[in-house]
Structures are given as structure tokens and as C-alpha cells.
Short mmCIF file of C-alpha atoms in Angstrom, two decimals:
data_model
loop_
_atom_site.label_atom_id
_atom_site.label_comp_id
_atom_site.label_asym_id
_atom_site.label_seq_id
_atom_site.Cartn_x
_atom_site.Cartn_y
_atom_site.Cartn_z
CA UNK A 1128 37.99 -8.81 -5.66
CA UNK A 1129 38.79 -12.36 -4.38
CA UNK A 1130 37.22 -12.86 -1.05
CA UNK A 1131 40.30 -14.19 0.58
CA UNK A 1132 42.28 -11.41 -0.60
CA UNK A 1133 39.32 -8.98 0.59
CA UNK A 1134 39.66 -10.61 4.00
CA UNK A 1135 43.22 -10.26 4.09
CA UNK A 1136 43.04 -6.52 3.53
CA UNK A 1137 40.37 -6.09 6.36
CA UNK A 1138 42.59 -7.98 8.71
CA UNK A 1139 45.21 -5.34 8.14
CA UNK A 1140 42.76 -2.79 9.66
CA UNK A 1141 40.68 -4.92 12.22
CA UNK A 1142 41.18 -7.51 14.75
CA UNK A 1143 40.10 -11.08 13.86
CA UNK A 1144 36.98 -10.93 15.81
CA UNK A 1145 35.89 -7.74 14.03
CA UNK A 1146 35.92 -9.41 10.44
CA UNK A 1147 33.28 -12.01 9.44
CA UNK A 1148 33.57 -14.13 6.25
CA UNK A 1149 32.31 -17.55 7.09
CA UNK A 1150 28.96 -18.65 5.28
CA UNK A 1151 27.14 -19.01 8.53
CA UNK A 1152 27.97 -15.61 9.71
CA UNK A 1153 27.05 -13.93 6.33
CA UNK A 1154 23.75 -15.62 6.26
CA UNK A 1155 22.69 -13.57 9.12
CA UNK A 1156 23.55 -10.35 7.04
CA UNK A 1157 21.28 -11.62 4.14
CA UNK A 1158 17.95 -10.41 5.29
CA UNK A 1159 16.40 -7.78 7.32
CA UNK A 1160 12.84 -7.68 8.28
CA UNK A 1161 11.53 -6.99 4.72
CA UNK A 1162 9.23 -9.31 2.40
CA UNK A 1163 11.83 -8.62 -0.22
CA UNK A 1164 14.76 -10.39 1.62
CA UNK A 1165 12.37 -13.21 2.53
CA UNK A 1166 12.03 -13.95 -1.12
CA UNK A 1167 15.50 -13.01 -2.18
CA UNK A 1168 18.40 -13.68 -0.02
CA UNK A 1169 21.64 -11.84 -1.14
CA UNK A 1170 25.01 -12.36 0.78
CA UNK A 1171 27.68 -9.83 1.44
CA UNK A 1172 31.29 -10.83 0.50
CA UNK A 1173 32.61 -9.95 3.98
CA UNK A 1174 31.23 -8.38 7.13
CA UNK A 1175 33.24 -5.93 9.28
CA UNK A 1176 32.50 -4.45 12.64
CA UNK A 1177 34.62 -1.19 13.42
CA UNK A 1178 34.51 0.57 16.62
CA UNK A 1179 36.57 3.66 15.62
CA UNK A 1180 36.35 6.34 13.03
CA UNK A 1181 39.73 5.85 11.53
CA UNK A 1182 38.84 2.29 11.22
CA UNK A 1183 35.60 3.19 9.05
CA UNK A 1184 37.71 5.61 7.32
CA UNK A 1185 40.52 3.08 6.30
CA UNK A 1186 37.72 0.55 5.36
CA UNK A 1187 35.93 3.17 3.10
CA UNK A 1188 38.90 4.28 1.50
CA UNK A 1189 40.02 0.56 0.60
CA UNK A 1190 36.56 0.14 -1.21
CA UNK A 1191 36.77 3.42 -2.93
CA UNK A 1192 40.14 2.58 -4.36
CA UNK A 1193 38.93 -0.65 -5.24
CA UNK A 1194 35.30 -0.02 -6.44
CA UNK A 1195 33.86 -2.32 -3.88
CA UNK A 1196 30.21 -1.65 -2.85
CA UNK A 1197 29.79 -0.65 1.01
CA UNK A 1198 26.55 -1.12 2.86
CA UNK A 1199 26.24 0.37 6.34
CA UNK A 1200 24.00 -1.55 8.74
CA UNK A 1201 22.69 -1.30 12.28
CA UNK A 1202 20.70 -3.80 14.17
CA UNK A 1203 19.16 -5.17 10.91
CA UNK A 1204 15.43 -4.24 12.02
CA UNK A 1205 14.67 -2.28 8.89
CA UNK A 1206 11.78 -3.33 6.56
CA UNK A 1207 12.83 -2.18 3.17
CA UNK A 1208 16.09 -4.19 2.37
CA UNK A 1209 17.96 -1.11 3.07
CA UNK A 1210 20.93 -2.46 4.88
CA UNK A 1211 21.14 -5.58 2.80
CA UNK A 1212 23.95 -5.85 0.37
CA UNK A 1213 22.19 -6.47 -3.07
CA UNK A 1214 25.46 -5.82 -4.95
CA UNK A 1215 27.73 -7.64 -2.49
CA UNK A 1216 30.69 -6.11 -1.20
CA UNK A 1217 31.41 -4.97 2.31
CA UNK A 1218 28.79 -4.74 5.12
CA UNK A 1219 29.75 -2.25 7.75
CA UNK A 1220 27.94 -3.44 10.94
CA UNK A 1221 28.09 -0.42 13.40
CA UNK A 1222 25.67 -2.08 16.09
CA UNK A 1223 28.58 -3.17 18.43
CA UNK A 1224 30.04 0.49 18.56
CA UNK A 1225 27.53 1.50 21.17
CA UNK A 1226 29.37 4.17 23.55
CA UNK A 1227 27.65 7.24 24.91
CA UNK A 1228 30.22 9.60 24.46
CA UNK A 1229 29.09 12.49 26.58
CA UNK A 1230 25.73 13.74 28.12
CA UNK A 1231 25.88 17.49 28.20
CA UNK A 1232 23.26 18.25 30.85
CA UNK A 1233 23.98 22.20 30.57
CA UNK A 1234 23.21 22.20 26.97
CA UNK A 1235 20.50 19.44 26.97
CA UNK A 1236 22.49 17.33 24.41
CA UNK A 1237 24.02 13.93 24.15
CA UNK A 1238 26.78 12.55 21.82
CA UNK A 1239 26.65 9.00 20.93
CA UNK A 1240 28.13 6.74 18.62
CA UNK A 1241 25.89 4.91 16.00
CA UNK A 1242 25.26 1.56 17.62
CA UNK A 1243 23.60 2.85 20.99
CA UNK A 1244 20.29 1.21 21.33
CA UNK A 1245 17.20 3.68 21.61
CA UNK A 1246 15.99 2.31 24.84
CA UNK A 1247 19.30 2.10 26.31
CA UNK A 1248 20.04 5.87 25.47
CA UNK A 1249 16.54 7.01 27.14
CA UNK A 1250 17.29 4.82 30.15
CA UNK A 1251 20.58 6.56 30.49
CA UNK A 1252 19.31 9.93 29.92
CA UNK A 1253 16.44 9.51 32.34
CA UNK A 1254 19.22 9.69 35.09
CA UNK A 1255 19.48 13.36 34.02
CA UNK A 1256 15.68 13.84 33.84
CA UNK A 1257 16.18 14.04 29.97
CA UNK A 1258 15.00 12.04 26.96
CA UNK A 1259 15.44 11.70 23.42
CA UNK A 1260 11.79 12.03 22.10
CA UNK A 1261 11.47 9.93 18.87
CA UNK A 1262 9.93 6.61 19.82
CA UNK A 1263 10.15 3.88 17.21
CA UNK A 1264 8.36 0.55 17.97
CA UNK A 1265 11.67 -1.01 17.78
CA UNK A 1266 12.93 0.80 20.54
CA UNK A 1267 14.50 -2.19 22.41
CA UNK A 1268 16.55 -3.34 19.36
CA UNK A 1269 17.13 -0.33 16.86
CA UNK A 1270 20.20 1.82 16.99
CA UNK A 1271 20.71 5.57 16.92
CA UNK A 1272 22.65 5.23 13.85
CA UNK A 1273 19.91 3.48 11.88
CA UNK A 1274 17.21 6.01 13.25
CA UNK A 1275 19.33 8.99 11.93
CA UNK A 1276 20.06 7.23 8.34
CA UNK A 1277 16.21 6.51 8.13
CA UNK A 1278 14.69 9.72 9.85
CA UNK A 1279 12.62 7.26 12.24
CA UNK A 1280 9.73 8.74 14.26
CA UNK A 1281 6.90 6.32 15.75
CA UNK A 1282 4.25 6.71 18.10
CA UNK A 1283 4.83 10.15 19.38
CA UNK A 1284 5.88 11.83 16.29
CA UNK A 1285 2.39 13.99 16.11
CA UNK A 1286 3.89 16.08 18.93
CA UNK A 1287 7.55 15.29 18.99
CA UNK A 1288 8.29 14.98 15.44
CA UNK A 1289 10.83 12.90 13.70
CA UNK A 1290 14.68 12.22 14.33
CA UNK A 1291 15.87 14.97 12.10
CA UNK A 1292 14.54 17.53 14.65
CA UNK A 1293 16.90 16.40 17.11
CA UNK A 1294 20.14 16.00 15.13
CA UNK A 1295 22.36 18.88 15.80
CA UNK A 1296 25.46 17.53 14.32
CA UNK A 1297 27.19 14.47 12.61
CA UNK A 1298 30.70 12.93 12.12
CA UNK A 1299 30.31 11.33 8.59
CA UNK A 1300 32.94 9.16 6.70
CA UNK A 1301 32.29 10.17 2.97
CA UNK A 1302 32.71 7.49 0.19
CA UNK A 1303 36.15 8.48 -0.49
CA UNK A 1304 37.41 8.00 3.10
CA UNK A 1305 37.24 11.74 3.90
CA UNK A 1306 35.69 12.60 7.36
CA UNK A 1307 33.33 15.82 7.73
CA UNK A 1308 31.48 17.14 10.74
CA UNK A 1309 28.36 18.92 10.00
CA UNK A 1310 26.74 21.16 12.42
CA UNK A 1311 29.82 23.25 13.08
CA UNK A 1312 33.12 21.42 14.19
CA UNK A 1313 33.29 23.00 17.58
CA UNK A 1314 29.59 24.04 18.02
CA UNK A 1315 27.29 23.21 20.94
CA UNK A 1316 24.64 25.68 20.08
CA UNK A 1317 21.06 24.47 19.58
CA UNK A 1318 20.44 27.09 16.88
CA UNK A 1319 22.82 27.06 13.77
CA UNK A 1320 21.97 28.62 10.64
CA UNK A 1321 25.56 28.76 9.10
CA UNK A 1322 26.50 27.17 5.96
CA UNK A 1323 24.34 24.78 4.00
CA UNK A 1324 22.60 22.21 6.14
CA UNK A 1325 24.53 19.05 5.53
CA UNK A 1326 23.14 17.49 8.68
CA UNK A 1327 19.54 17.79 7.17
CA UNK A 1328 20.81 16.21 3.89
CA UNK A 1329 22.60 13.23 5.79
CA UNK A 1330 19.48 12.44 8.05
CA UNK A 1331 17.11 10.14 6.18
CA UNK A 1332 19.90 9.51 3.34
CA UNK A 1333 19.92 5.86 4.11
CA UNK A 1334 23.71 5.36 4.05
CA UNK A 1335 23.88 6.43 0.28
CA UNK A 1336 26.00 9.56 1.05
CA UNK A 1337 28.21 8.27 3.66
CA UNK A 1338 28.84 6.39 6.98
CA UNK A 1339 27.58 8.10 10.25
CA UNK A 1340 30.10 7.65 13.15
CA UNK A 1341 29.20 10.17 15.62
CA UNK A 1342 25.68 11.99 16.59
CA UNK A 1343 25.13 15.07 18.33
CA UNK A 1344 21.47 14.95 19.54
CA UNK A 1345 19.37 17.68 21.32
CA UNK A 1346 17.42 16.13 24.36
CA UNK A 1347 14.08 17.18 26.18
CA UNK A 1348 13.21 17.58 29.54
CA UNK A 1349 11.30 14.48 30.64
CA UNK A 1350 7.44 14.97 31.25
CA UNK A 1351 6.25 14.67 34.57
CA UNK A 1352 2.55 13.33 34.06
CA UNK A 1353 0.88 11.28 31.50
CA UNK A 1354 -2.64 10.35 30.62
CA UNK A 1355 -4.41 8.04 28.10
CA UNK A 1356 -8.06 8.49 26.42
CA UNK A 1357 -9.77 5.61 24.41
CA UNK A 1358 -12.74 6.45 22.18
CA UNK A 1359 -14.65 3.76 20.40
CA UNK A 1360 -16.47 4.57 17.10
CA UNK A 1361 -19.25 2.93 15.29
CA UNK A 1362 -18.38 4.83 12.06
CA UNK A 1363 -14.96 4.92 10.51
CA UNK A 1364 -15.18 8.39 9.38
CA UNK A 1365 -15.95 9.63 13.00
CA UNK A 1366 -12.31 8.75 14.04
CA UNK A 1367 -10.24 11.36 11.94
CA UNK A 1368 -13.09 13.93 12.30
CA UNK A 1369 -12.44 13.65 16.04
CA UNK A 1370 -8.68 14.08 15.68
CA UNK A 1371 -9.18 17.09 13.66
CA UNK A 1372 -11.60 18.49 16.36
CA UNK A 1373 -9.04 17.90 19.26
CA UNK A 1374 -6.41 19.78 17.19
CA UNK A 1375 -8.76 22.72 16.49
CA UNK A 1376 -9.33 22.86 20.25
CA UNK A 1377 -5.75 23.72 20.57
CA UNK A 1378 -4.58 20.43 21.99
CA UNK A 1379 -1.47 18.52 20.88
CA UNK A 1380 -1.55 14.88 22.02
CA UNK A 1381 1.76 13.23 22.33
CA UNK A 1382 0.27 10.29 20.31
CA UNK A 1383 -2.94 9.45 18.67
CA UNK A 1384 -3.08 5.58 17.56
CA UNK A 1385 -5.90 3.90 15.47
CA UNK A 1386 -7.05 0.48 15.20
CA UNK A 1387 -9.53 -0.25 12.40
CA UNK A 1388 -12.02 -3.10 12.46
CA UNK A 1389 -9.57 -5.80 11.14
CA UNK A 1390 -6.95 -4.70 13.96
CA UNK A 1391 -9.79 -4.79 16.52
CA UNK A 1392 -10.53 -8.51 15.31
CA UNK A 1393 -7.02 -9.46 15.31
CA UNK A 1394 -6.35 -8.32 18.89
CA UNK A 1395 -9.54 -10.12 20.24
CA UNK A 1396 -8.42 -13.28 18.52
CA UNK A 1397 -4.94 -12.96 19.89
CA UNK A 1398 -5.66 -11.94 23.55
CA UNK A 1399 -9.51 -12.49 24.01
CA UNK A 1400 -9.13 -11.08 27.52
CA UNK A 1401 -8.48 -7.78 26.30
CA UNK A 1402 -11.93 -7.57 24.98
CA UNK A 1403 -12.03 -4.72 22.39
CA UNK A 1404 -15.87 -3.85 21.14
CA UNK A 1405 -16.28 -6.46 18.20
CA UNK A 1406 -18.89 -3.98 16.75
CA UNK A 1407 -16.45 -0.86 16.46
CA UNK A 1408 -15.54 0.43 13.28
CA UNK A 1409 -12.37 2.04 14.82
CA UNK A 1410 -10.72 2.90 18.17
CA UNK A 1411 -8.78 5.81 19.02
CA UNK A 1412 -6.07 6.02 21.63
CA UNK A 1413 -4.73 9.54 22.85
CA UNK A 1414 -1.84 9.91 25.07
CA UNK A 1415 -1.15 13.45 26.37
CA UNK A 1416 1.93 14.20 28.60
CA UNK A 1417 3.32 17.34 30.45
CA UNK A 1418 2.65 18.58 33.83
CA UNK A 1419 -0.13 17.20 35.90
CA UNK A 1420 -2.59 20.08 35.58
CA UNK A 1421 -2.17 20.32 31.89
CA UNK A 1422 -2.44 16.66 31.27
CA UNK A 1423 -5.89 16.56 33.32
CA UNK A 1424 -7.04 19.59 31.24
CA UNK A 1425 -6.19 18.15 27.93
CA UNK A 1426 -7.53 14.71 28.81
CA UNK A 1427 -10.88 16.21 30.04
CA UNK A 1428 -11.31 18.18 26.84
CA UNK A 1429 -10.44 15.28 24.56
CA UNK A 1430 -13.19 13.19 26.41
CA UNK A 1431 -15.74 15.97 25.93
CA UNK A 1432 -14.80 16.24 22.16
CA UNK A 1433 -14.80 12.61 21.52
CA UNK A 1434 -18.20 11.91 23.43
CA UNK A 1435 -19.79 13.92 20.23
CA UNK A 1436 -19.32 10.84 18.01
CA UNK A 1437 -17.96 8.08 19.97
CA UNK A 1438 -20.08 5.14 21.65
CA UNK A 1439 -17.61 4.99 24.45
CA UNK A 1440 -14.89 7.11 25.95
CA UNK A 1441 -12.54 6.31 29.00
CA UNK A 1442 -9.84 8.68 30.37
CA UNK A 1443 -7.15 7.26 32.90
CA UNK A 1444 -4.17 8.61 34.47
CA UNK A 1445 -3.66 5.58 36.65
CA UNK A 1446 -0.65 3.64 35.57
CA UNK A 1447 -2.30 0.30 35.65
CA UNK A 1448 -5.27 1.49 33.88
CA UNK A 1449 -3.31 3.28 31.14
CA UNK A 1450 -1.31 0.10 30.76
CA UNK A 1451 -4.68 -1.86 30.23
CA UNK A 1452 -6.10 0.75 27.61
CA UNK A 1453 -2.75 0.68 25.73
CA UNK A 1454 -2.49 -3.25 25.75
CA UNK A 1455 -4.66 -3.55 22.65
CA UNK A 1456 -2.50 -1.20 20.64
CA UNK A 1457 0.90 -2.67 22.08
CA UNK A 1458 -0.08 -6.24 20.77
CA UNK A 1459 -1.49 -5.04 17.49
CA UNK A 1460 1.55 -6.16 15.36
CA UNK A 1461 1.83 -9.51 16.98
CA UNK A 1462 -1.87 -10.14 16.83
CA UNK A 1463 -1.88 -9.23 13.17
CA UNK A 1464 0.53 -12.28 12.38
CA UNK A 1465 -2.06 -14.78 14.14
CA UNK A 1466 -4.95 -13.99 11.95
CA UNK A 1467 -4.36 -16.87 9.79
CA UNK A 1468 -3.21 -20.03 11.40
CA UNK A 1469 -1.26 -21.13 8.31
CA UNK A 1470 -0.11 -17.83 7.29
CA UNK A 1471 2.34 -15.08 8.75
CA UNK A 1472 2.44 -11.26 8.36
CA UNK A 1473 4.77 -9.86 5.73
CA UNK A 1474 6.35 -6.44 5.87
CA UNK A 1475 5.39 -4.69 2.72
CA UNK A 1476 3.41 -1.78 1.91
CA UNK A 1477 3.33 -1.17 5.57
CA UNK A 1478 4.05 2.46 5.98
CA UNK A 1479 2.12 4.64 3.71
CA UNK A 1480 1.41 8.23 4.64
CA UNK A 1481 -1.53 10.28 3.65
CA UNK A 1482 -3.20 13.40 4.75
CA UNK A 1483 -5.32 13.24 7.86
CA UNK A 1484 -8.52 14.24 5.86
CA UNK A 1485 -7.95 11.01 3.61
CA UNK A 1486 -7.18 8.60 6.36
CA UNK A 1487 -10.49 6.78 6.27
CA UNK A 1488 -10.67 6.65 2.52
CA UNK A 1489 -7.26 5.05 2.57
CA UNK A 1490 -8.23 2.35 5.10
CA UNK A 1491 -11.51 1.68 3.26
CA UNK A 1492 -9.42 1.35 0.03
CA UNK A 1493 -6.91 -0.87 1.34
CA UNK A 1494 -9.48 -3.11 2.70
CA UNK A 1495 -11.10 -3.37 -0.65
CA UNK A 1496 -7.75 -4.25 -1.93
CA UNK A 1497 -7.14 -6.92 0.32
CA UNK A 1498 -10.57 -8.37 -0.71
CA UNK A 1499 -9.44 -8.18 -4.27
CA UNK A 1500 -6.80 -10.34 -3.96
CA UNK A 1501 -8.07 -12.60 -1.29
CA UNK A 1502 -5.49 -11.53 1.53
CA UNK A 1503 -6.39 -10.67 4.94
CA UNK A 1504 -4.80 -7.48 5.95
CA UNK A 1505 -4.79 -5.65 9.45
CA UNK A 1506 -4.71 -1.81 9.60
CA UNK A 1507 -3.34 0.15 12.52
CA UNK A 1508 -1.00 2.96 12.85
CA UNK A 1509 -0.44 6.68 13.90
CA UNK A 1510 -3.49 8.48 12.77
CA UNK A 1511 -2.21 11.84 14.36
CA UNK A 1512 0.03 12.26 11.29
CA UNK A 1513 -1.71 10.12 8.82
CA UNK A 1514 0.74 7.17 9.10
CA UNK A 1515 -0.99 3.85 8.39
CA UNK A 1516 0.44 0.55 9.02
CA UNK A 1517 -0.78 -2.16 7.12
CA UNK A 1518 -0.12 -5.92 7.83
CA UNK A 1519 -0.83 -8.49 4.83
CA UNK A 1520 -1.02 -12.02 6.12
CA UNK A 1521 -0.21 -14.79 3.69
CA UNK A 1522 1.63 -18.01 3.38
CA UNK A 1523 4.91 -16.78 2.07
CA UNK A 1524 6.12 -20.14 1.01
CA UNK A 1525 3.22 -20.34 -1.41
CA UNK A 1526 4.60 -18.86 -4.69
CA UNK A 1527 1.09 -17.78 -6.07
CA UNK A 1528 0.32 -15.89 -2.72
CA UNK A 1529 3.68 -14.28 -2.72
CA UNK A 1530 3.01 -12.85 -6.18
CA UNK A 1531 -0.66 -11.77 -5.03
CA UNK A 1532 1.06 -10.09 -2.16
CA UNK A 1533 3.45 -8.33 -4.38
CA UNK A 1534 0.65 -6.99 -6.58
CA UNK A 1535 -1.53 -5.88 -3.26
CA UNK A 1536 1.46 -3.83 -2.11
CA UNK A 1537 2.28 -2.32 -5.51
CA UNK A 1538 -1.33 -0.98 -5.56
CA UNK A 1539 -1.27 0.31 -1.98
CA UNK A 1540 1.86 2.04 -2.73
CA UNK A 1541 0.16 3.74 -5.66
CA UNK A 1542 -2.92 4.45 -3.63
CA UNK A 1543 -0.73 6.47 -1.21
CA UNK A 1544 0.60 8.67 -3.96
CA UNK A 1545 -3.00 9.06 -5.50
CA UNK A 1546 -4.34 10.25 -2.17
CA UNK A 1547 -1.62 12.86 -1.96
CA UNK A 1548 0.47 11.02 0.25
CA UNK A 1549 3.71 9.00 0.42
CA UNK A 1550 4.87 5.52 0.02
CA UNK A 1551 6.64 5.84 3.25
CA UNK A 1552 6.10 7.81 6.58
CA UNK A 1553 8.96 6.48 8.63
CA UNK A 1554 10.30 3.15 7.57
CA UNK A 1555 12.30 4.51 4.60
CA UNK A 1556 12.64 3.66 0.88
CA UNK A 1557 15.50 1.22 0.84
CA UNK A 1558 15.19 -1.29 -2.09
CA UNK A 1559 11.50 -1.73 -2.05
CA UNK A 1560 10.22 1.46 -2.64
CA UNK A 1561 13.00 3.11 -4.76
CA UNK A 1562 10.84 2.25 -7.99
CA UNK A 1563 8.16 4.97 -6.87
CA UNK A 1564 11.01 7.76 -6.45
CA UNK A 1565 10.15 9.58 -9.74
CA UNK A 1566 6.43 9.34 -9.39
CA UNK A 1567 6.87 10.79 -5.89
CA UNK A 1568 9.31 13.42 -6.53
CA UNK A 1569 9.51 14.35 -10.40
CA UNK A 1570 12.33 16.54 -11.47
CA UNK A 1571 13.52 16.91 -7.93
CA UNK A 1572 14.79 13.31 -8.34
CA UNK A 1573 17.20 14.67 -11.07
CA UNK A 1574 18.64 17.08 -8.29
CA UNK A 1575 18.76 14.20 -5.64
CA UNK A 1576 20.70 11.91 -8.10
CA UNK A 1577 23.05 14.89 -8.90
CA UNK A 1578 23.92 15.20 -5.22
CA UNK A 1579 24.54 11.69 -4.88
CA UNK A 1580 26.94 11.45 -7.90
CA UNK A 1581 29.01 14.66 -6.60
CA UNK A 1582 29.44 13.00 -3.18
CA UNK A 1583 29.90 9.40 -4.28
CA UNK A 1584 31.06 9.55 -7.96
CA UNK A 1585 32.08 5.85 -8.04
CA UNK A 1586 28.63 4.80 -6.76
CA UNK A 1587 29.90 2.39 -4.15
CA UNK A 1588 27.85 3.75 -0.95
CA UNK A 1589 24.69 1.48 -0.43
CA UNK A 1590 24.13 0.98 -4.20
CA UNK A 1591 20.43 0.53 -5.32
CA UNK A 1592 18.71 1.97 -2.47
CA UNK A 1593 16.77 5.40 -1.95
CA UNK A 1594 16.87 7.15 -5.39
#
């Protein structure tokens, strides 16, 4: 459709400030954080910013009748090209629709619109002594709608799990413009096994089945106490062995993070005052939360277990000391980008997930792959659930280095599958990992595509993503 006609049609539904069609505006929607969109910029035909279900419904219905691709988008913090319009068409930006509709304290639930920022939601819930547990690193920027579409998790998934465990119901605009409510149209129940679980189907569907316009979330009571233990290891294999032993002792920390040798070096280069031990092969950080006596008991036992293998162990409940112990982990992502003065970190191959028993093997293999391609890589992540974040550092303006990085990333993805893991633990598939869908899912991929075709027979909803 001619772009001028498309703009005129959108202006019949929305106010002028809700319709973006200038080249400069569209440029901001031509990328996300992914390496792919740094190499290949693609522009939508138009961007719209609806703030009502009826507006989304009318936009999608128009797109369906005219075979126009639709790409939903939150804050654009994704690392897979999932919210970028590779086929052109309409980008529906939901980030300005940020209403917290209801906090239902009696039922420990909250109802929100998709553009609410994760950190803002938890700041609001804290007034009611509640919180929404999934804790992505992009908390200050990412939207709840994006978290649901991507089934995000983060630092505390080892205890609190992924977003899907908290989504009780959704309002979704389907590709033909129809609106459905999953989880029961009147339900405020926490438990509900009535009907097919369409909520689970929509969570993590990355916008290929519809547009999420309202979200009912379960909340948890906010923990009263917190503590952090740090353990330093001279042998890489001792880190996952210690994690396993902590689990076997009946302890479930709220977070378990690892920095391998590459991350320790990067942190010390970036902020020498942190002073992580240079000769260490790995550092583990355990976070426990709950009531004060249980936190102290768990922390004391983690220390005793870690001492069997670690060269140094420290436990803290003082807020200032906890912040100091956690600082190395908190700056790792930034530090990774500084390991090479003439390079920068690229977000690719950054989210593999492997069984806990194979984390050390994965870290060693990624280190070898980096040496094979002559690319520095920094490894860290959520070892408690086997989720490894890898940060290749290259000069992205150098085509030869970019090509090598793509080969490195391809081998990292294949490595994850070979180690009985996945190409992605929490960042999603988008456009960059779609090529591995058959290798990961086999015959099940056919069923996924049957579902997609049944819900979206014209294939207008976020084409080229996920499956």
C-alpha cells in the first residue's frame, strides 16, 4: 500500500501524535540491541502508538484486510531483532501505553497495560508489600508486555522462575482483529485448569499470534531479608560442583551468578578498584532471600559447602557490603564492552542455556571458539539455571571481523544444542535464532507452524520470527 494512503488510514483511527511516518522517526525503529540489526537496518512503513484496545483492534483489522505485516514492539531492548519489521508494514509501539489498571491486594494480583516498565511496576507494588519476581537485567527499560511476549526471566529465575509462571490471564488482539481474554473472562482465581491453556500459548510467542493489550499477573509478598555469599575458585569445574551441592543440601538461593576468568579480567580492567582475584578461574555469587533467620541459616550453610572447594568465601547481610560484593557482577556487561579499546560488544550468541552439569564444558568450549576465530569473548551468567551469557568483542565496522563473529556465533548455537541445551534461555528467538528451530524441536516444529497458520492464516503477524 502506498505510504501516504497508509498514513491517512491510520489517522482515521489515531491522533496525529500517535502516528509516525517521517524518515527520522522510522530510523529509531530500524534496530534493537541485536548484532543483526547493526549489520542490516530495515525500516517499517509506519509506526503507530495506540493507547486503547479498540485502537489496536482497528489497526490490526485494517492490516488483515489489506495484507499488511504487523510488528508489535515494546521498549526495543530485545537482542534478537524480534521487534524489527524485516517485512516492512506497521510497527505497533506499545511502550507509551503504561497504565497500571488495578492492584488487587486481596488476591495478590495486578492488572497492567503492556507498556508498563518492569522497575516502575515493582516500585508501585512495593507500596503494598508485593513484587513481581522475574528480574531481567533491563528492568529500568523493558516493558511488561515485552517480558510476556518473550517469556523473560533474569537474575532470580533459579528460585522464582520465568514470566510465564506469573501470567494468570491476557487480553489479546488476534491477527483478524478479534479480541480474546485468556485465563477466564471473569476469573480472578490463581488456579484455573479450565479449557486449553491459551495463556501459556501466548506467553513467549514473540508477537506471532497476536497483540497483547492487557496482562493479569500474580504477585508475591516481598522478602524481608537478603544476603550474599561470594566464593572464589581456582578450578572452573569446582563452581558447578558447588552449585549442585548447595541444591542437594536443600537450599534454593534466589540467584546464583558466575563470572569466569574472562569476565574477572574484564571487570578488573574496567574498574580496578573492585579488585577481583586475577588468578581465579571462576567466581560464584549466591543471593538468598526470605525471613532473617532462614537467610542466615542458608547463607551459613552455603559458606560451609563452598569452603570445601573455594580458595576464598565471604558472606554478608550488611547492605553496603552486599552492594560491594555484587558490584563485580553488576558491571560485567559494561566491562565486557571495554576489553578491546578499538572494539565493542555485539549481542549475538549471547544467551545459550545448557544443563548445569555441562556449564564448565560450555565455558571452556566457548573460550576455545573465541581463540579459533581470534575474537575476545567474555562469559558470565546465571549458572543456577545453566544460562550462559557470552559477549564477543569486535570492531563491527570491519566486515572481515563481522563475518568471523557470525561464524563464531553459529558455532556457539550449535554447541548449545550438542550439549543438550538450547540456543536461548531467556532472550528469545526473534529473527536471529529462527534457523535453529528445526534442529531444536524436530517434528514439534510442524505443530507450532500449524498453530501459527490456524491463528494467522495470512501470516501478517510479526513475519519471519520465532518459527
